[in-house]
Tab-separated table of C-alpha atoms and ligand atoms in Angstrom:
chain	number	residue	atom	x	y	z
A	584	MET	CA	175.442	-56.512	60.798
A	585	TYR	CA	177.153	-57.665	57.650
A	586	VAL	CA	179.531	-60.599	57.708
A	587	ARG	CA	181.750	-60.920	54.683
A	588	PRO	CA	181.870	-64.334	52.997
A	589	ARG	CA	185.495	-64.798	54.035
A	590	GLU	CA	184.608	-64.051	57.630
A	591	TRP	CA	181.731	-66.474	57.426
A	592	ASP	CA	184.122	-69.180	56.194
A	593	ILE	CA	186.387	-68.556	59.154
A	594	LEU	CA	183.458	-68.900	61.551
A	595	ARG	CA	182.488	-72.123	59.801
A	596	ALA	CA	186.012	-73.546	60.109
A	597	LEU	CA	186.220	-72.508	63.749
A	598	ALA	CA	182.929	-74.217	64.491
A	599	ASP	CA	184.172	-77.325	62.696
A	600	LEU	CA	187.242	-77.336	64.942
A	601	GLY	CA	184.942	-77.566	67.939
A	602	GLY	CA	184.296	-73.862	68.350
A	603	LYS	CA	187.736	-73.183	69.729
A	604	ALA	CA	191.138	-73.288	68.072
A	605	ARG	CA	194.562	-71.809	67.927
A	606	ALA	CA	194.928	-69.126	65.280
A	607	ASP	CA	197.720	-70.959	63.482
A	608	ASP	CA	195.665	-74.163	63.384
A	609	LEU	CA	192.733	-72.250	61.987
A	610	ALA	CA	194.960	-70.641	59.361
A	611	ARG	CA	196.170	-74.081	58.359
A	612	LYS	CA	192.647	-75.405	58.190
A	613	THR	CA	191.283	-72.508	56.101
A	614	GLY	CA	194.378	-72.156	53.940
A	615	VAL	CA	194.466	-68.434	54.668
A	616	LYS	CA	197.702	-66.639	55.546
A	617	LEU	CA	197.944	-65.985	59.271
A	618	THR	CA	198.180	-62.190	58.882
A	619	THR	CA	195.126	-62.121	56.620
A	620	LEU	CA	193.283	-64.396	58.978
A	621	MET	CA	194.072	-62.153	61.929
A	622	SER	CA	192.677	-59.078	60.215
A	623	ASP	CA	189.442	-60.950	59.546
A	624	VAL	CA	189.463	-62.238	63.105
A	625	ALA	CA	189.856	-58.667	64.384
A	626	SER	CA	186.815	-57.681	62.384
A	627	LEU	CA	184.891	-60.707	63.676
A	628	ALA	CA	185.909	-59.890	67.241
A	629	GLU	CA	184.710	-56.314	66.762
A	630	LYS	CA	181.330	-57.681	65.708
A	631	GLY	CA	181.274	-59.914	68.778
A	632	LEU	CA	181.283	-63.137	66.756
A	633	VAL	CA	184.625	-64.386	67.966
A	634	ARG	CA	186.491	-64.059	71.245
A	635	MET	CA	190.235	-64.000	71.300
A	636	ARG	CA	192.717	-64.511	74.110
A	637	GLU	CA	196.361	-65.266	74.403
A	638	GLU	CA	197.761	-68.357	75.994
A	639	THR	CA	201.362	-68.906	76.935
A	640	ARG	CA	202.421	-72.526	76.669
A	641	ARG	CA	205.610	-74.309	77.450
A	642	ARG	CA	206.528	-77.091	75.125
A	643	ALA	CA	209.410	-79.513	74.741
A	644	LYS	CA	211.481	-79.339	71.599
A	645	LEU	CA	214.318	-81.615	70.454
A	646	THR	CA	217.686	-79.951	70.083
A	647	GLU	CA	219.867	-80.735	67.095
A	648	GLU	CA	221.659	-83.394	69.101
A	649	GLY	CA	218.343	-84.779	70.340
A	650	LEU	CA	217.102	-85.003	66.760
A	651	ARG	CA	220.208	-86.918	65.734
A	652	TYR	CA	219.878	-89.412	68.583
A	653	ALA	CA	216.179	-89.827	67.885
A	654	LYS	CA	217.193	-90.958	64.421
A	655	LEU	CA	220.369	-92.995	65.163
A	656	GLY	CA	219.762	-94.076	68.722
A	657	LEU	CA	221.408	-92.889	71.922
A	658	PRO	CA	225.192	-93.439	71.966
A	659	GLU	CA	224.878	-95.929	74.862
A	660	ARG	CA	222.302	-97.882	72.896
A	661	ARG	CA	224.514	-98.010	69.825
A	662	LEU	CA	227.483	-99.067	71.957
A	663	VAL	CA	225.596	-101.903	73.583
A	664	LYS	CA	224.315	-103.095	70.212
A	665	ALA	CA	227.799	-103.211	68.802
A	666	LEU	CA	229.006	-105.030	71.863
A	667	GLU	CA	226.240	-107.567	71.537
A	668	ASN	CA	227.180	-108.115	67.901
A	669	SER	CA	230.743	-108.858	68.865
A	670	GLY	CA	229.664	-111.524	71.277
A	671	GLY	CA	229.260	-109.602	74.472
A	672	GLU	CA	232.884	-108.678	74.932
A	673	ALA	CA	235.205	-106.384	73.009
A	674	ASP	CA	238.098	-104.006	73.081
A	675	ILE	CA	236.873	-100.453	73.627
A	676	ARG	CA	238.879	-98.976	70.757
A	677	SER	CA	237.623	-101.491	68.220
A	678	LEU	CA	234.051	-100.887	69.352
A	679	SER	CA	234.243	-97.207	68.486
A	680	ALA	CA	234.508	-98.121	64.814
A	681	SER	CA	231.949	-100.942	64.761
A	682	ALA	CA	229.388	-98.853	66.658
A	683	GLY	CA	229.937	-95.925	64.285
A	684	LEU	CA	230.517	-93.559	67.206
A	685	SER	CA	232.680	-90.482	67.153
A	686	GLY	CA	235.255	-90.090	69.897
A	687	GLU	CA	232.951	-87.727	71.732
A	688	GLU	CA	229.961	-90.054	71.342
A	689	LEU	CA	231.982	-93.032	72.514
A	690	LYS	CA	232.807	-91.152	75.699
A	691	ILE	CA	229.173	-90.245	76.240
A	692	GLY	CA	227.936	-93.716	75.377
A	693	LEU	CA	230.457	-95.412	77.624
A	694	GLY	CA	229.649	-93.128	80.513
A	695	TRP	CA	225.901	-93.710	80.330
A	696	ALA	CA	226.147	-97.443	79.619
A	697	ARG	CA	228.249	-97.906	82.738
A	698	ARG	CA	226.057	-95.652	84.823
A	699	LYS	CA	222.992	-97.564	83.726
A	700	GLY	CA	224.710	-100.817	84.625
A	701	TRP	CA	224.656	-102.194	81.102
A	702	VAL	CA	228.394	-102.770	80.752
A	703	LYS	CA	231.490	-103.261	82.800
A	704	VAL	CA	235.034	-102.207	81.910
A	705	ARG	CA	238.078	-104.175	82.869
A	706	LYS	CA	241.568	-103.463	81.554
A	707	GLY	CA	240.415	-101.810	78.328
A	708	THR	CA	237.882	-104.560	77.683
A	709	LEU	CA	234.156	-103.992	77.726
A	710	ARG	CA	231.750	-106.656	78.833
A	711	LEU	CA	228.006	-106.629	78.324
A	712	LEU	CA	226.014	-107.184	81.508
A	713	ALA	CA	222.462	-107.001	80.204
A	714	VAL	CA	220.669	-106.155	76.974
A	715	PRO	CA	218.331	-103.355	78.059
A	716	ARG	CA	214.795	-102.863	76.769
A	717	GLU	CA	213.718	-99.502	75.340
A	718	THR	CA	214.142	-96.960	78.107
A	719	ALA	CA	211.866	-94.081	79.104
A	720	GLU	CA	214.399	-91.651	77.644
A	721	GLU	CA	214.327	-93.415	74.306
A	722	LYS	CA	210.544	-93.555	74.287
A	723	ALA	CA	210.446	-89.840	74.965
A	724	LEU	CA	212.888	-89.034	72.171
A	725	ARG	CA	210.828	-91.088	69.776
A	726	ALA	CA	207.581	-89.469	70.853
A	727	LEU	CA	209.074	-86.005	70.536
A	728	SER	CA	210.396	-86.720	67.075
A	729	GLU	CA	206.915	-87.887	66.140
A	730	GLY	CA	205.404	-84.564	67.187
A	731	LEU	CA	204.534	-84.882	70.822
A	732	GLU	CA	204.879	-81.566	72.590
A	733	ASP	CA	202.981	-82.037	75.816
A	734	LEU	CA	205.161	-81.524	78.847
A	735	GLY	CA	202.836	-83.446	81.165
A	736	GLU	CA	203.575	-86.825	79.659
A	737	LEU	CA	207.288	-86.195	79.724
A	738	SER	CA	207.580	-84.877	83.231
A	739	GLN	CA	209.544	-87.912	84.455
A	740	VAL	CA	212.349	-87.979	81.876
A	741	LEU	CA	212.371	-84.354	80.914
A	742	PRO	CA	214.995	-83.266	83.487
A	743	VAL	CA	217.507	-85.877	82.258
A	744	LEU	CA	216.923	-85.059	78.602
A	745	GLU	CA	217.265	-81.360	79.312
A	746	LYS	CA	220.441	-81.926	81.269
A	747	ARG	CA	221.863	-83.990	78.427
A	748	GLY	CA	221.066	-81.135	76.084
A	749	LEU	CA	218.740	-83.249	73.944
A	750	VAL	CA	215.568	-81.338	74.676
A	751	GLU	CA	214.792	-77.706	75.416
A	752	VAL	CA	211.668	-76.206	76.826
A	753	VAL	CA	210.367	-73.201	74.887
A	754	GLU	CA	207.605	-70.763	75.679
A	755	GLU	CA	205.093	-69.979	72.993
A	756	VAL	CA	202.284	-67.477	72.951
A	757	HIS	CA	199.235	-68.707	71.122
A	758	LYS	CA	196.177	-66.814	70.088
A	759	ILE	CA	193.161	-68.851	71.048
A	760	LEU	CA	190.008	-68.113	69.125
A	761	GLU	CA	186.591	-69.066	70.308
A	762	ILE	CA	183.317	-68.678	68.516
A	763	THR	CA	180.630	-66.826	70.478
A	764	GLU	CA	176.879	-67.468	70.704
A	765	ALA	CA	176.332	-64.685	68.200
A	766	GLY	CA	178.936	-66.264	65.943
A	767	LEU	CA	177.108	-69.584	66.048
A	768	ARG	CA	173.850	-67.828	65.165
A	769	VAL	CA	175.484	-66.255	62.084
A	770	LEU	CA	176.292	-69.776	60.889
A	771	GLN	CA	172.578	-70.649	60.960
A	772	LEU	CA	172.092	-68.167	58.107
A	773	PRO	CA	173.228	-68.901	54.557
A	774	ARG	CA	176.717	-67.888	53.496
A	775	PRO	CA	176.522	-64.173	52.638
A	776	GLU	CA	177.152	-62.757	49.215
A	777	GLU	CA	180.260	-60.781	48.406
A	778	GLU	CA	179.840	-57.018	48.755
A	779	VAL	CA	180.315	-54.942	45.646
A	780	SER	CA	182.698	-52.061	46.168
A	781	GLN	CA	182.295	-50.409	42.746
A	782	LEU	CA	178.993	-49.434	41.270
A	783	THR	CA	179.565	-49.819	37.538
A	784	PRO	CA	177.450	-48.490	34.642
A	785	GLU	CA	176.734	-52.104	33.816
A	786	LEU	CA	175.272	-52.802	37.240
A	787	ILE	CA	172.988	-49.803	36.795
A	788	ILE	CA	171.898	-50.566	33.213
A	789	THR	CA	171.131	-54.221	33.877
A	790	GLY	CA	169.283	-53.374	37.071
A	791	ARG	CA	171.488	-55.730	39.007
A	792	TRP	CA	172.176	-52.922	41.460
A	793	ARG	CA	168.842	-53.816	43.025
A	794	SER	CA	170.008	-57.194	44.213
A	795	ILE	CA	173.668	-56.679	44.954
A	796	ARG	CA	175.063	-55.663	48.277
A	797	LEU	CA	177.035	-52.423	48.088
A	798	LYS	CA	180.012	-51.977	50.343
A	799	LYS	CA	179.686	-49.132	52.806
A	800	PHE	CA	182.406	-46.513	53.007
A	801	ASN	CA	184.158	-46.257	56.331
A	802	LEU	CA	184.505	-42.544	56.670
A	803	GLU	CA	186.419	-42.893	59.908
A	804	ALA	CA	189.222	-45.028	58.460
A	805	PRO	CA	192.478	-43.066	58.496
A	806	GLY	CA	193.933	-42.562	55.035
A	807	THR	CA	197.553	-43.012	54.061
A	808	PRO	CA	199.277	-39.652	54.121
A	809	VAL	CA	200.233	-38.502	50.647
A	810	PHE	CA	202.854	-35.892	49.896
A	811	PRO	CA	202.058	-34.517	46.478
A	812	GLY	CA	203.977	-31.728	44.830
A	813	ARG	CA	202.960	-28.441	46.348
A	814	MET	CA	203.700	-24.772	46.411
A	815	HIS	CA	206.379	-23.644	48.852
A	816	PRO	CA	204.715	-22.480	52.098
A	817	VAL	CA	206.160	-18.971	51.678
A	818	GLN	CA	204.745	-18.797	48.163
A	819	GLU	CA	201.400	-19.945	49.522
A	820	VAL	CA	201.305	-16.993	51.900
A	821	ILE	CA	202.401	-14.649	49.102
A	822	LYS	CA	199.554	-15.983	47.000
A	823	GLU	CA	197.122	-15.373	49.833
A	824	ILE	CA	198.380	-11.791	50.260
A	825	ARG	CA	198.133	-11.234	46.528
A	826	GLU	CA	194.528	-12.409	46.554
A	827	ILE	CA	193.667	-10.136	49.460
A	828	PHE	CA	195.113	-7.083	47.697
A	829	LEU	CA	193.330	-7.987	44.475
A	830	GLU	CA	190.055	-8.401	46.363
A	831	MET	CA	190.552	-4.947	47.820
A	832	GLY	CA	190.920	-3.443	44.347
A	833	PHE	CA	194.723	-3.198	44.124
A	834	GLU	CA	196.865	-3.991	41.125
A	835	GLU	CA	200.221	-5.739	41.397
A	836	ILE	CA	203.411	-4.045	40.264
A	837	ARG	CA	207.011	-5.206	40.093
A	838	GLY	CA	210.281	-3.379	39.861
A	839	PRO	CA	213.991	-4.080	39.452
A	840	LEU	CA	215.960	-5.797	42.215
A	841	VAL	CA	219.011	-3.787	41.185
A	842	GLU	CA	217.979	-0.213	41.669
A	843	THR	CA	219.644	3.186	41.618
A	844	ALA	CA	220.163	4.866	44.946
A	845	PHE	CA	218.066	7.568	43.312
A	846	TRP	CA	214.850	5.532	43.530
A	847	ASN	CA	215.840	3.573	46.607
A	848	PHE	CA	216.758	6.681	48.636
A	849	ASP	CA	216.859	10.122	46.949
A	850	ALA	CA	213.357	10.100	45.559
A	851	LEU	CA	212.242	9.156	49.060
A	852	PHE	CA	213.884	12.263	50.551
A	853	THR	CA	216.413	10.112	52.381
A	854	PRO	CA	219.494	12.307	52.912
A	855	GLN	CA	222.611	11.262	51.070
A	856	ASP	CA	224.517	10.929	54.331
A	857	HIS	CA	221.757	8.911	56.004
A	858	PRO	CA	223.204	6.038	58.065
A	859	ALA	CA	220.897	3.510	56.324
A	860	ARG	CA	222.789	4.117	53.091
A	861	GLU	CA	226.072	3.032	54.545
A	862	MET	CA	227.823	-0.144	53.532
A	863	HIS	CA	226.786	-2.102	56.579
A	864	ASP	CA	223.151	-1.905	55.582
A	865	THR	CA	223.021	-1.574	51.823
A	866	PHE	CA	224.631	-3.805	49.247
A	867	TYR	CA	226.256	-1.561	46.635
A	868	LEU	CA	227.163	-3.025	43.254
A	869	LEU	CA	230.778	-2.999	42.094
A	870	GLU	CA	230.270	-3.888	38.455
A	871	PRO	CA	228.446	-2.029	37.052
A	872	SER	CA	228.483	0.466	39.866
A	873	GLU	CA	226.257	3.148	38.374
A	874	GLY	CA	222.901	3.342	36.647
A	875	ASP	CA	220.887	5.944	34.765
A	876	LEU	CA	218.878	8.708	36.357
A	877	PRO	CA	215.403	9.581	35.011
A	878	ASP	CA	214.527	12.725	33.079
A	879	LEU	CA	216.345	15.875	34.014
A	880	ARG	CA	213.245	17.729	35.238
A	881	THR	CA	212.533	15.100	37.884
A	882	VAL	CA	216.184	14.838	38.890
A	883	GLU	CA	216.510	18.591	39.247
A	884	ALA	CA	213.342	18.890	41.286
A	885	ILE	CA	214.549	16.190	43.661
A	886	ALA	CA	218.040	17.694	43.867
A	887	LYS	CA	216.620	21.101	44.743
A	888	THR	CA	214.264	19.583	47.297
A	889	HIS	CA	217.224	17.947	49.045
A	890	GLU	CA	219.228	21.164	48.937
A	891	ASP	CA	216.694	23.817	50.035
A	892	GLY	CA	213.201	22.357	49.824
A	893	TRP	CA	212.493	23.647	46.318
A	894	THR	CA	208.778	24.638	46.108
A	895	THR	CA	207.631	22.053	48.620
A	896	GLY	CA	207.593	24.445	51.582
A	897	SER	CA	210.420	22.443	53.188
A	898	THR	CA	213.869	23.756	54.088
A	899	GLY	CA	215.494	20.631	52.609
A	900	TRP	CA	218.595	19.031	54.068
A	901	GLY	CA	220.873	21.958	53.347
A	902	TYR	CA	223.663	20.227	51.503
A	903	LYS	CA	224.889	20.085	47.893
A	904	TRP	CA	223.068	17.181	46.269
A	905	ASP	CA	225.445	14.762	44.518
A	906	ALA	CA	224.191	13.116	41.299
A	907	LYS	CA	227.009	10.587	41.423
A	908	GLU	CA	225.801	9.288	44.795
A	909	ALA	CA	222.298	8.971	43.334
A	910	ARG	CA	223.550	6.994	40.324
A	911	ARG	CA	225.105	4.276	42.481
A	912	LEU	CA	223.512	0.876	41.992
A	913	VAL	CA	222.200	-0.971	45.024
A	914	LEU	CA	220.279	-4.135	45.693
A	915	ARG	CA	216.852	-2.749	46.545
A	916	THR	CA	216.671	-2.389	50.351
A	917	HIS	CA	212.908	-1.915	50.382
A	918	THR	CA	210.013	-2.245	47.944
A	919	THR	CA	209.193	1.428	48.482
A	920	ALA	CA	211.762	1.945	45.696
A	921	THR	CA	209.344	0.150	43.413
A	922	THR	CA	206.184	2.004	44.432
A	923	ILE	CA	207.894	5.410	44.142
A	924	ARG	CA	209.195	4.508	40.681
A	925	TYR	CA	205.651	3.561	39.680
A	926	LEU	CA	204.249	6.745	41.165
A	927	ALA	CA	206.660	8.854	39.129
A	928	GLU	CA	205.226	7.301	35.973
A	929	HIS	CA	201.609	7.459	37.176
A	930	PRO	CA	201.189	10.852	38.848
A	931	ASP	CA	197.412	10.992	38.368
A	932	PRO	CA	194.816	9.454	40.688
A	933	PRO	CA	193.594	6.905	41.367
A	934	VAL	CA	196.590	4.670	42.051
A	935	TRP	CA	195.999	1.541	44.142
A	936	VAL	CA	198.986	-0.746	43.703
A	937	PHE	CA	200.943	-3.297	45.716
A	938	CYS	CA	204.165	-5.206	45.439
A	939	VAL	CA	205.350	-8.375	47.229
A	940	ASP	CA	208.939	-8.985	46.331
A	941	ARG	CA	212.530	-9.497	47.369
A	942	VAL	CA	214.722	-6.965	49.106
A	943	TYR	CA	218.304	-7.156	50.382
A	944	ARG	CA	220.115	-5.899	53.437
A	945	ASN	CA	223.579	-6.582	54.708
A	946	GLU	CA	222.412	-8.368	57.861
A	947	ARG	CA	224.186	-11.007	59.866
A	948	VAL	CA	221.960	-14.052	59.337
A	949	ASP	CA	220.436	-15.400	62.535
A	950	TYR	CA	217.075	-16.745	63.744
A	951	LYS	CA	215.501	-13.321	63.152
A	952	HIS	CA	217.393	-11.980	60.150
A	953	LEU	CA	218.152	-12.871	56.566
A	954	ALA	CA	220.128	-10.834	54.037
A	955	GLU	CA	217.580	-11.623	51.319
A	956	PHE	CA	213.947	-11.447	52.285
A	957	HIS	CA	210.561	-10.163	51.112
A	958	GLN	CA	208.523	-7.080	51.712
A	959	ILE	CA	204.865	-6.354	51.262
A	960	GLU	CA	204.257	-2.866	49.972
A	961	GLY	CA	201.230	-0.856	49.011
A	962	ILE	CA	200.286	2.680	48.062
A	963	VAL	CA	196.991	4.453	47.563
A	964	MET	CA	196.899	7.776	45.811
A	965	ASP	CA	193.437	9.169	45.570
A	966	VAL	CA	191.515	12.384	45.928
A	967	GLY	CA	191.041	13.403	49.547
A	968	VAL	CA	192.410	10.280	51.251
A	969	GLY	CA	193.978	10.616	54.708
A	970	LEU	CA	195.395	8.880	57.732
A	971	ARG	CA	192.025	7.350	58.673
A	972	ASP	CA	191.812	5.710	55.254
A	973	LEU	CA	195.364	4.441	55.638
A	974	MET	CA	194.604	2.867	59.016
A	975	GLY	CA	191.291	1.516	57.727
A	976	ILE	CA	192.873	-0.108	54.675
A	977	LEU	CA	195.667	-1.642	56.740
A	978	ALA	CA	193.252	-2.902	59.405
A	979	GLU	CA	191.113	-4.462	56.679
A	980	PHE	CA	194.181	-6.053	55.085
A	981	TYR	CA	195.245	-7.592	58.413
A	982	ARG	CA	191.699	-8.697	59.197
A	983	LYS	CA	191.581	-10.611	55.933
A	984	LEU	CA	194.887	-12.225	56.894
A	985	GLY	CA	193.331	-13.362	60.161
A	986	PHE	CA	194.485	-10.663	62.592
A	987	GLU	CA	191.522	-9.053	64.319
A	988	LYS	CA	193.321	-6.709	66.694
A	989	VAL	CA	195.452	-3.949	65.194
A	990	LYS	CA	197.159	-0.960	66.805
A	991	PHE	CA	198.972	2.034	65.346
A	992	TRP	CA	201.883	3.865	66.988
A	993	PRO	CA	203.545	7.087	65.931
A	994	SER	CA	206.812	6.385	64.141
A	995	TYR	CA	209.368	7.967	61.829
A	996	PHE	CA	210.422	7.494	58.219
A	997	PRO	CA	212.287	10.128	56.168
A	998	TYR	CA	209.603	10.012	53.464
A	999	THR	CA	206.314	10.054	55.371
A	1000	GLU	CA	204.509	12.503	57.623
A	1001	PRO	CA	202.673	11.478	59.717
A	1002	SER	CA	204.368	8.118	60.095
A	1003	VAL	CA	202.976	5.150	61.970
A	1004	GLN	CA	204.044	1.667	62.930
A	1005	SER	CA	201.309	-0.964	62.908
A	1006	THR	CA	201.186	-3.914	65.277
A	1007	VAL	CA	198.852	-6.873	65.265
A	1008	TYR	CA	197.932	-9.145	68.136
A	1009	SER	CA	198.955	-12.768	67.786
A	1010	PRO	CA	196.746	-14.983	69.963
A	1011	GLU	CA	199.235	-17.875	69.512
A	1012	LEU	CA	202.129	-15.823	70.895
A	1013	GLY	CA	199.917	-13.838	73.240
A	1014	ALA	CA	201.818	-10.751	72.089
A	1015	TRP	CA	201.670	-7.733	69.815
A	1016	VAL	CA	203.886	-8.054	66.767
A	1017	GLU	CA	205.106	-5.173	64.579
A	1018	LEU	CA	204.296	-5.644	60.920
A	1019	CYS	CA	204.125	-2.692	58.542
A	1020	GLY	CA	205.548	0.775	58.716
A	1021	ALA	CA	203.213	3.290	57.105
A	1022	GLY	CA	202.483	6.934	56.540
A	1023	ILE	CA	201.534	9.633	54.068
A	1024	PHE	CA	204.272	10.615	51.631
A	1025	ARG	CA	205.719	14.029	52.405
A	1026	PRO	CA	205.375	16.846	49.870
A	1027	GLU	CA	209.175	16.550	49.495
A	1028	VAL	CA	208.472	13.155	47.929
A	1029	THR	CA	205.313	13.809	45.933
A	1030	ARG	CA	205.797	17.351	44.574
A	1031	PRO	CA	208.971	16.671	42.552
A	1032	LEU	CA	207.083	13.817	40.823
A	1033	GLY	CA	204.151	16.052	39.963
A	1034	VAL	CA	201.798	14.156	42.278
A	1035	LYS	CA	199.085	16.460	43.572
A	1036	HIS	CA	197.042	14.154	45.752
A	1037	PRO	CA	197.796	12.446	49.026
A	1038	VAL	CA	199.653	9.139	48.835
A	1039	LEU	CA	199.099	6.570	51.576
A	1040	ALA	CA	202.028	4.181	51.793
A	1041	TRP	CA	202.945	1.159	53.863
A	1042	GLY	CA	205.481	-1.608	53.769
A	1043	GLY	CA	206.855	-4.368	55.926
A	1044	GLY	CA	208.532	-7.712	56.098
A	1045	LEU	CA	206.761	-10.757	54.742
A	1046	GLU	CA	208.706	-13.454	56.583
A	1047	ARG	CA	207.635	-12.388	60.039
A	1048	LEU	CA	204.044	-12.720	58.940
A	1049	VAL	CA	204.704	-16.143	57.450
A	1050	MET	CA	206.389	-17.211	60.706
A	1051	LEU	CA	203.352	-16.059	62.675
A	1052	LYS	CA	200.992	-17.922	60.373
A	1053	LEU	CA	203.035	-21.142	60.330
A	1054	GLY	CA	204.230	-21.047	63.922
A	1055	VAL	CA	207.896	-20.950	62.905
A	1056	LYS	CA	210.361	-19.575	65.475
A	1057	ASP	CA	213.495	-19.433	63.326
A	1058	ILE	CA	213.328	-17.467	60.064
A	1059	ARG	CA	215.993	-19.712	58.451
A	1060	VAL	CA	213.601	-22.662	58.567
A	1061	LEU	CA	211.554	-21.000	55.813
A	1062	TYR	CA	214.342	-21.407	53.262
A	1063	ARG	CA	216.188	-24.481	54.477
A	1064	ASN	CA	213.754	-26.586	52.442
A	1065	GLU	CA	213.831	-29.592	54.727
A	1066	LEU	CA	211.434	-32.101	53.229
A	1067	GLY	CA	210.044	-33.008	56.651
A	1068	TRP	CA	209.081	-29.424	57.374
A	1069	LEU	CA	207.798	-28.711	53.866
A	1070	ARG	CA	205.560	-31.775	54.023
A	1071	GLY	CA	204.393	-31.020	57.529
A	1072	VAL	CA	203.068	-27.531	56.788
A	1073	PRO	CA	199.325	-28.046	56.434
A	1074	ILE	CA	197.892	-27.175	53.041
A	1075	CYS	CA	194.612	-26.129	54.640
A	1076	PRO	CA	195.581	-24.628	58.022
B	1179	LIG	N1	210.077	1.119	53.626
B	1179	LIG	C1	209.822	1.000	55.030
B	1179	LIG	C2	210.649	-0.201	55.584
B	1179	LIG	O1	211.384	-0.793	54.831
B	1179	LIG	C3	208.367	0.764	55.334
B	1179	LIG	C4	207.490	1.884	54.901
B	1179	LIG	C5	206.918	1.897	53.636
B	1179	LIG	C6	207.228	2.927	55.767
B	1179	LIG	C7	206.076	2.925	53.245
B	1179	LIG	C8	206.392	3.950	55.393
B	1179	LIG	C9	205.845	3.951	54.131
B	1179	LIG	O2	210.571	-0.502	56.739
């Protein structure tokens, strides 16, 4: 067991005080601040070298008035003295001045002097009966002003002094320290050397490291929490998703937030009168309100596909396709707009790309919904890929995110066939949670773009995933940026 030199000094001082002392006395004796002393004492107590207990003590303390009387004398004493000086008899009013008593003090002094039988009053004249010797009260006042605190010795006069408001009894809690047997044994050894907390190059070169005592690290000591700058928790999850996709051989793509309805809807075989296009779901731009369509060949192929199925084998939607509707500018409602745009420019396999980015929907904001949020999107276009590959890739993606159990349900999207909805099991919630919609792009989507191989596609909200990972119940918390929450999200969950 190592005892630091400062601790050793405290033991020494305690032993010198008879092995037992009050903490404040010991602090005075060692010249160490009480708080510092107590931290050393705690360490000594932990090592079993010192015992500590608390003692409640009552002690007498002079009040302000008591202090004054201890200095000047009790009013009755001063009155009697003045009376004696004026020959044993005097007019009360004149005495007040010669005794140097205030009106209040004169009243007090007169009262007590009469009660004690020192004076007699007759017709406004005061006569001295006896010159008293120092009383017990006066002795007590003097003793108290000289530092006596012990109640035992004062027990006789204390009630009077208390009643007169000259003394009050206060309770004090003292820490009593006592050196133990083990503590005494430590003092038999020489005073220890200071521990070295930094091993310097100099200590190593000179070889002094051999003789010094190195301070041990306390690996259990709690550190002070630090709140350094950090990435936003949502960005951290995005980064993790990005890394997973990259690990799986995907490349990241981005696309415009302001998109034409053409790429957001038409290219995805979403009918022009589809309810999702309506104002309550999609934000349409007023200024500018229209954008450019791609090359005519692509536009015509898509128009024909909507009208009668073109060469895709489909019957189409059976209406007259409107280019003006397709030119309308919208805030991207899903990142599928971005993958389809990319696909149109990269019609040849293999294509393994993903996109994690913002999308917009005209939603009433509540604990589950935001009008601006993120989607995770991916497509795989490769020779001979199918639904099994799609489910395998998604399951692998979720597994890497920490979700072991995945299920797929049949679903519907205008642009995929078959379509599935994927759900993952959240052990924290004890429930299955829907994440990505997925499917294989229909020929109505791929053929007009000149894509000849199957395209696996999936997409879903990011925030719900972040909420699952961070245990957040209200989606708005993610973007409220409350410092307390931001700091509390563990960096290494
Ligand atoms: N775009 C769909 C959505 O916003 C998800 C999806 C993407 C579905 C790709 C199938 C294929 O919910």
